[in-house]
Coordinates of C-alpha atoms (C1' of nucleotides) and ligand atoms in Angstrom, one line a residue:
Chain A
M247 CA 13.5 6.0 -31.2
K248 CA 13.8 6.0 -27.4
K249 CA 15.7 3.1 -26.0
E250 CA 12.8 2.1 -23.8
F251 CA 10.6 1.6 -26.8
E252 CA 13.2 -0.6 -28.3
I253 CA 13.3 -2.7 -25.2
L254 CA 9.5 -3.1 -25.4
S255 CA 9.8 -4.0 -29.1
R256 CA 12.5 -6.6 -28.4
A257 CA 10.4 -8.2 -25.7
I258 CA 7.4 -8.3 -28.1
G259 CA 9.6 -10.1 -30.6
D260 CA 11.3 -12.4 -28.2
R261 CA 8.3 -13.5 -26.2
G262 CA 5.6 -13.7 -28.8
L263 CA 3.7 -10.8 -27.4
R264 CA 1.6 -8.5 -29.6
R265 CA 2.2 -4.9 -30.5
T266 CA -0.8 -3.1 -29.1
A267 CA -1.7 0.6 -28.9
Q268 CA -2.3 0.2 -25.2
R269 CA 1.2 -1.0 -24.4
E270 CA 2.8 1.7 -26.5
N271 CA 0.6 4.4 -25.0
I272 CA 1.2 3.3 -21.4
L273 CA 4.9 3.4 -22.0
K274 CA 4.8 6.8 -23.6
V275 CA 2.7 8.2 -20.7
F276 CA 4.8 6.5 -18.0
L277 CA 8.1 7.9 -19.5
A278 CA 6.6 11.4 -19.6
M279 CA 5.8 11.3 -15.8
E280 CA 8.6 12.2 -13.4
G281 CA 8.3 10.8 -9.9
H282 CA 6.5 8.0 -8.2
F283 CA 3.1 7.1 -9.6
S284 CA 0.3 4.8 -8.6
I285 CA -1.6 2.7 -11.1
E286 CA -4.5 5.1 -10.8
N287 CA -2.2 8.0 -11.6
I288 CA -0.8 6.3 -14.7
C289 CA -4.2 5.1 -15.8
G290 CA -5.7 8.6 -15.4
E291 CA -2.9 10.0 -17.6
A292 CA -3.3 7.3 -20.2
K293 CA -7.0 7.8 -20.4
K294 CA -6.4 11.4 -21.6
Q295 CA -5.1 10.1 -24.8
F296 CA -6.8 6.7 -24.8
P297 CA -10.1 7.0 -23.0
S298 CA -11.1 3.4 -23.4
I299 CA -8.1 2.0 -21.7
G300 CA -8.8 -0.1 -18.6
R301 CA -7.2 -0.1 -15.2
V302 CA -6.5 -3.8 -15.5
T303 CA -4.5 -3.3 -18.6
V304 CA -2.4 -0.8 -16.8
Y305 CA -1.8 -3.2 -13.9
R306 CA -0.7 -5.9 -16.4
T307 CA 1.4 -3.6 -18.5
M308 CA 3.3 -2.1 -15.5
K309 CA 4.0 -5.6 -14.3
L310 CA 5.5 -6.3 -17.8
F311 CA 7.6 -3.1 -17.6
E312 CA 8.9 -4.3 -14.2
E313 CA 10.0 -7.6 -15.8
L314 CA 11.7 -5.6 -18.6
G315 CA 13.6 -3.4 -16.2
L316 CA 11.8 -0.3 -17.3
A317 CA 9.9 0.3 -14.1
E318 CA 10.4 -0.4 -10.4
K319 CA 7.7 -0.7 -7.8
M320 CA 8.2 1.3 -4.7
D321 CA 6.1 1.5 -1.6
R322 CA 5.7 4.5 0.6
G323 CA 4.2 2.6 3.5
D324 CA 0.6 3.4 2.7
G325 CA -1.1 0.5 0.9
I326 CA -0.5 1.9 -2.6
A327 CA 2.1 0.6 -5.0
R328 CA 3.9 3.3 -7.0
Y329 CA 6.1 3.0 -10.0
E330 CA 9.2 4.9 -10.9
H331 CA 11.6 4.8 -13.8
K332 CA 14.2 2.1 -13.6
Y333 CA 15.9 2.1 -17.0
N334 CA 19.1 4.2 -16.9
H335 CA 18.2 5.2 -13.3
K336 CA 20.6 4.4 -10.5
H337 CA 19.5 2.8 -7.2
H338 CA 18.5 5.2 -4.5
D339 CA 16.8 5.4 -1.2
H340 CA 13.8 7.5 -0.2
L341 CA 13.2 10.2 2.3
V342 CA 9.4 10.2 2.9
C343 CA 7.8 13.3 4.5
V344 CA 5.2 12.2 6.9
K345 CA 3.5 15.5 6.7
C346 CA 3.1 16.3 3.0
G347 CA 4.0 12.9 1.5
A348 CA 6.9 14.3 -0.5
C349 CA 9.5 11.7 -1.4
I350 CA 13.0 12.8 -1.9
E351 CA 15.5 10.5 -3.5
A352 CA 19.0 10.1 -2.0
V353 CA 21.8 7.7 -1.8
S354 CA 24.9 7.3 0.3
P355 CA 27.6 5.1 -1.1
Q356 CA 28.9 4.5 2.4
I357 CA 25.6 3.2 3.6
E358 CA 25.4 0.9 0.5
K359 CA 28.8 -0.5 1.4
L360 CA 28.0 -1.0 5.0
Q361 CA 24.8 -2.8 4.1
E362 CA 26.8 -5.3 2.1
A363 CA 29.0 -5.8 5.1
L364 CA 26.1 -6.2 7.5
A365 CA 24.5 -8.9 5.3
K366 CA 27.8 -10.7 5.0
K367 CA 28.1 -10.7 8.8
Y368 CA 25.0 -12.9 9.0
G369 CA 25.9 -15.2 6.1
F370 CA 23.3 -13.5 4.0
V371 CA 23.8 -13.0 0.3
P372 CA 22.2 -9.7 -0.4
A373 CA 20.2 -9.1 -3.6
G374 CA 18.8 -5.7 -3.0
H375 CA 17.4 -3.5 -0.3
K376 CA 14.8 -0.9 0.4
L377 CA 15.5 2.0 2.8
R378 CA 13.0 4.6 3.7
I379 CA 13.7 7.4 6.1
F380 CA 10.6 9.0 7.5
G381 CA 10.6 12.5 8.8
I382 CA 9.7 16.1 8.1
C383 CA 10.9 17.7 4.9
K384 CA 12.5 21.1 4.4
N385 CA 9.3 22.7 3.2
C386 CA 7.2 21.4 6.0
R387 CA 9.2 22.7 9.0
Chain B
M42 CA 3.9 -8.9 37.3
K43 CA 5.5 -8.4 33.9
K44 CA 6.1 -4.8 33.1
E45 CA 4.1 -5.0 29.9
F46 CA 0.9 -5.9 31.9
E47 CA 1.6 -2.9 34.1
I48 CA 1.8 -0.7 31.0
L49 CA -1.6 -2.1 29.9
S50 CA -3.0 -1.6 33.4
R51 CA -1.8 2.0 33.5
A52 CA -3.3 2.7 30.1
I53 CA -6.6 1.3 31.2
G54 CA -6.6 3.5 34.3
D55 CA -5.4 6.7 32.5
R56 CA -7.6 6.4 29.5
G57 CA -10.8 5.2 30.9
L58 CA -10.5 1.9 29.1
R59 CA -11.9 -1.3 30.6
R60 CA -10.1 -4.3 31.8
T61 CA -11.2 -7.2 29.6
A62 CA -10.2 -10.8 29.3
Q63 CA -9.6 -10.3 25.6
R64 CA -7.0 -7.6 26.1
E65 CA -5.2 -9.5 28.8
N66 CA -5.3 -12.7 26.8
I67 CA -4.0 -11.1 23.6
L68 CA -1.1 -9.5 25.5
K69 CA -0.2 -12.8 27.1
V70 CA -0.3 -14.6 23.8
F71 CA 1.7 -11.9 22.0
L72 CA 4.4 -11.8 24.6
A73 CA 4.8 -15.6 24.4
M74 CA 5.4 -15.4 20.7
E75 CA 8.9 -14.7 19.5
G76 CA 9.4 -13.2 16.1
H77 CA 7.1 -11.4 13.5
F78 CA 3.5 -12.3 13.6
S79 CA 0.4 -11.4 11.5
I80 CA -2.9 -10.7 13.0
E81 CA -4.0 -14.1 11.8
N82 CA -1.1 -15.7 13.6
I83 CA -1.9 -13.9 16.8
C84 CA -5.6 -14.5 16.5
G85 CA -5.1 -18.2 15.9
E86 CA -2.9 -18.4 19.0
A87 CA -5.4 -16.5 21.1
K88 CA -8.3 -18.7 20.0
K89 CA -6.5 -21.7 21.5
Q90 CA -7.2 -20.3 25.0
F91 CA -10.1 -18.1 24.1
P92 CA -12.0 -19.6 21.3
S93 CA -14.7 -16.9 21.0
I94 CA -12.2 -14.1 20.4
G95 CA -12.8 -12.3 17.1
R96 CA -10.3 -11.2 14.5
V97 CA -11.5 -7.6 14.8
T98 CA -10.7 -7.5 18.5
V99 CA -7.1 -8.6 17.7
Y100 CA -6.8 -5.8 15.1
R101 CA -8.0 -3.2 17.6
T102 CA -5.9 -4.5 20.4
M103 CA -2.7 -4.7 18.5
K104 CA -3.3 -1.1 17.4
L105 CA -3.6 -0.2 21.1
F106 CA -0.4 -2.1 21.9
E107 CA 1.3 -0.1 19.2
E108 CA 0.1 3.1 20.8
L109 CA 1.4 1.9 24.1
G110 CA 4.8 1.1 22.7
L111 CA 4.4 -2.6 23.3
A112 CA 4.3 -3.7 19.7
E113 CA 5.6 -2.5 16.4
K114 CA 4.2 -3.1 13.0
M115 CA 6.7 -4.4 10.4
D116 CA 6.2 -5.2 6.8
R117 CA 8.1 -7.7 4.9
G118 CA 7.0 -6.4 1.5
D119 CA 4.1 -8.9 1.0
G120 CA 0.8 -7.2 1.8
I121 CA 0.7 -8.6 5.4
A122 CA 1.3 -6.5 8.4
R123 CA 3.3 -8.3 11.1
Y124 CA 3.9 -7.3 14.7
E125 CA 7.0 -7.7 16.8
H126 CA 7.8 -6.8 20.4
K127 CA 8.8 -3.2 21.0
Y128 CA 9.0 -2.8 24.7
N129 CA 12.6 -3.2 25.9
H130 CA 13.6 -4.1 22.4
K131 CA 16.1 -1.9 20.5
H132 CA 15.6 -0.7 17.0
H133 CA 16.9 -3.0 14.3
D134 CA 16.7 -3.6 10.6
H135 CA 15.7 -6.8 8.8
L136 CA 17.4 -9.2 6.5
V137 CA 14.6 -10.9 4.6
C138 CA 15.3 -14.2 2.8
V139 CA 13.5 -14.2 -0.5
K140 CA 13.6 -18.0 -0.6
C141 CA 12.3 -19.2 2.8
G142 CA 10.9 -16.0 4.2
A143 CA 13.2 -16.0 7.2
C144 CA 13.7 -12.6 8.7
I145 CA 17.0 -12.0 10.6
E146 CA 17.3 -8.9 12.8
A147 CA 20.5 -6.9 12.5
V148 CA 21.7 -3.4 13.2
S149 CA 24.8 -1.3 12.3
P150 CA 25.4 1.8 14.4
Q151 CA 27.4 3.2 11.6
I152 CA 24.5 2.9 9.1
E153 CA 22.2 4.5 11.7
K154 CA 24.6 7.5 12.0
L155 CA 25.0 7.8 8.2
Q156 CA 21.3 7.8 7.8
E157 CA 21.0 10.8 10.1
A158 CA 23.7 12.6 8.1
L159 CA 21.9 11.7 4.8
A160 CA 18.6 13.1 6.0
K161 CA 20.3 16.3 7.3
K162 CA 22.0 16.8 3.9
Y163 CA 18.5 17.2 2.4
G164 CA 17.2 19.5 5.2
F165 CA 15.1 16.6 6.4
V166 CA 14.3 16.0 10.1
P167 CA 14.3 12.2 10.4
A168 CA 11.8 10.5 12.8
G169 CA 12.6 6.9 12.0
H170 CA 13.4 4.6 9.2
K171 CA 12.8 1.1 7.8
L172 CA 15.6 -0.8 6.1
R173 CA 15.0 -4.2 4.6
I174 CA 17.8 -6.1 2.9
F175 CA 16.5 -8.8 0.6
G176 CA 18.7 -11.8 -0.3
I177 CA 19.4 -15.5 0.4
C178 CA 19.9 -16.6 4.0
K179 CA 22.7 -18.9 5.3
N180 CA 20.4 -22.0 5.4
C181 CA 19.1 -21.5 1.9
R182 CA 22.4 -21.5 0.0
Chain C
dA283 C1' -29.6 -3.6 41.7
dT284 C1' -29.5 -0.3 38.2
dA285 C1' -27.6 2.9 35.0
dT286 C1' -24.0 4.2 32.2
dT287 C1' -20.9 3.6 28.7
dG288 C1' -16.8 1.2 26.8
dT289 C1' -16.1 -3.3 24.4
dT290 C1' -17.0 -7.1 21.5
dG291 C1' -17.6 -9.8 17.3
dA292 C1' -20.4 -10.7 13.1
dA293 C1' -21.5 -8.7 9.1
dA294 C1' -20.9 -5.1 6.0
dT295 C1' -17.8 -2.2 3.7
dC296 C1' -13.5 -0.4 2.0
dG297 C1' -9.5 0.1 -1.3
dT298 C1' -6.2 -2.2 -3.8
dT299 C1' -5.0 -5.9 -6.6
dT300 C1' -6.0 -10.3 -9.1
dT301 C1' -8.8 -13.5 -11.7
dT302 C1' -12.2 -14.8 -15.0
dC303 C1' -14.1 -14.7 -19.3
dA304 C1' -16.3 -13.3 -23.5
dA305 C1' -15.3 -10.1 -27.1
dT306 C1' -11.7 -8.2 -29.8
dA307 C1' -7.8 -7.6 -32.6
dA308 C1' -2.8 -8.7 -34.0
dA309 C1' -0.2 -12.0 -36.4
dA310 C1' 0.0 -16.3 -39.0
dA311 C1' -1.7 -19.4 -42.4
dT312 C1' -4.3 -20.0 -46.3
Chain D
dA277 C1' -7.6 -10.8 -49.4
dT278 C1' -9.7 -14.0 -46.3
dT279 C1' -9.6 -17.1 -42.7
dT280 C1' -7.6 -19.1 -38.7
dT281 C1' -5.2 -18.8 -34.6
dT282 C1' -4.3 -17.1 -30.3
dA283 C1' -2.6 -13.1 -27.4
dT284 C1' -4.9 -9.1 -25.5
dT285 C1' -8.3 -6.4 -23.7
dG286 C1' -11.6 -4.5 -20.3
dA287 C1' -15.9 -5.2 -17.5
dA288 C1' -17.3 -7.7 -13.8
dA289 C1' -16.4 -10.6 -10.1
dA290 C1' -13.5 -12.3 -6.7
dA291 C1' -9.8 -12.1 -3.5
dC292 C1' -7.5 -10.0 0.2
dG293 C1' -6.2 -7.5 4.3
dA294 C1' -8.0 -4.0 6.9
dT295 C1' -11.7 -0.9 8.7
dT296 C1' -16.4 0.6 10.0
dT297 C1' -21.0 -0.3 11.7
dC298 C1' -24.0 -1.7 15.1
dA299 C1' -26.7 -4.4 18.3
dA300 C1' -25.6 -7.3 22.1
dC301 C1' -22.8 -7.5 25.9
dA302 C1' -20.1 -6.7 30.1
dA303 C1' -17.1 -3.7 33.1
dT304 C1' -17.6 0.1 36.1
dA305 C1' -19.9 3.8 38.6
dT306 C1' -24.0 5.1 41.1
Ligands
MN411 MN1 12.6 6.9 -6.4
MN412 MN1 12.2 -7.4 14.0
ZN413 ZN1 6.8 17.6 3.6
ZN414 ZN1 16.2 -18.6 3.7

DNA sequence: ATATTGTTGAAATCGTTTTTCAATAAAAAT
DNA sequence: ATTTTTATTGAAAAACGATTTCAACAATAT
């Protein structure tokens, strides 16, 4: 069984939640998607196998997955929240193409280090950060 | 006369806009505020001297100021857009305190350089970036 | 003064997210 | 197996910031 389902199972046990077809289905669908997805995307995908599922349940379930460390919210700057996989995925920043909307993942260990130093310089205890670089992607030039 | 008012004046001339008390007043109020302010903040301040002013006018006017390079939108991660001064203000990143909401401005030339390099590495032509470091500020520990 | 036309602000609308609540269904108790 | 308990669901409503619409208004040109 995939580790992510075990995490959900454990949370259900620990927190007195109930095992529902909706939760299992949303997790399955979410794990099968690769990239950054809005609630509407995820709900649309889930409806293919579970037509009666409601948008609100997807909102609630993705919030649960966030708490469980399975999903992470990311925000491209438009008003739409998107989710990406978090479990077993390393932190990364995003290069957002302002022309086609593509979103490339990248990370620079040096930048990460310098961010720590910058925070420290201001007596700030850093807990995380979000870096988006906006520009034109390779394909769009 | 402050340079910012000249910029507004020039835009009015160049673009066939009209000189209105609302525009002048919003600019005056905005320039007197130091920090990061929501439309509601700015509108509230403007209403003190100009009670009849409408929220919608502030939205439109701040968008105009953005176009004129007088104001820049920034986003703390809550769903509220905030504006800060742009004219004669250098680019900077933000350290956001997750406890008190304080927002410290900081910049590291090294980070800026490395961001350019990171973008280039992916064939990406960078046009700008937004970096927010979340954590606990000096006062809150 | 008058005509023209950009601007204003209230109200309506939008798009996303949250809340409410009655019906449902999972788990526990019998 | 049946009943009870209570978490979960999904439709509808509400909340929320932001945008659009439009008739009244006011700045500018004639
Ligand atoms: Mn990502
Ligand atoms: Mn700032
Ligand atoms: Zn692109
Ligand atoms: Zn603080």
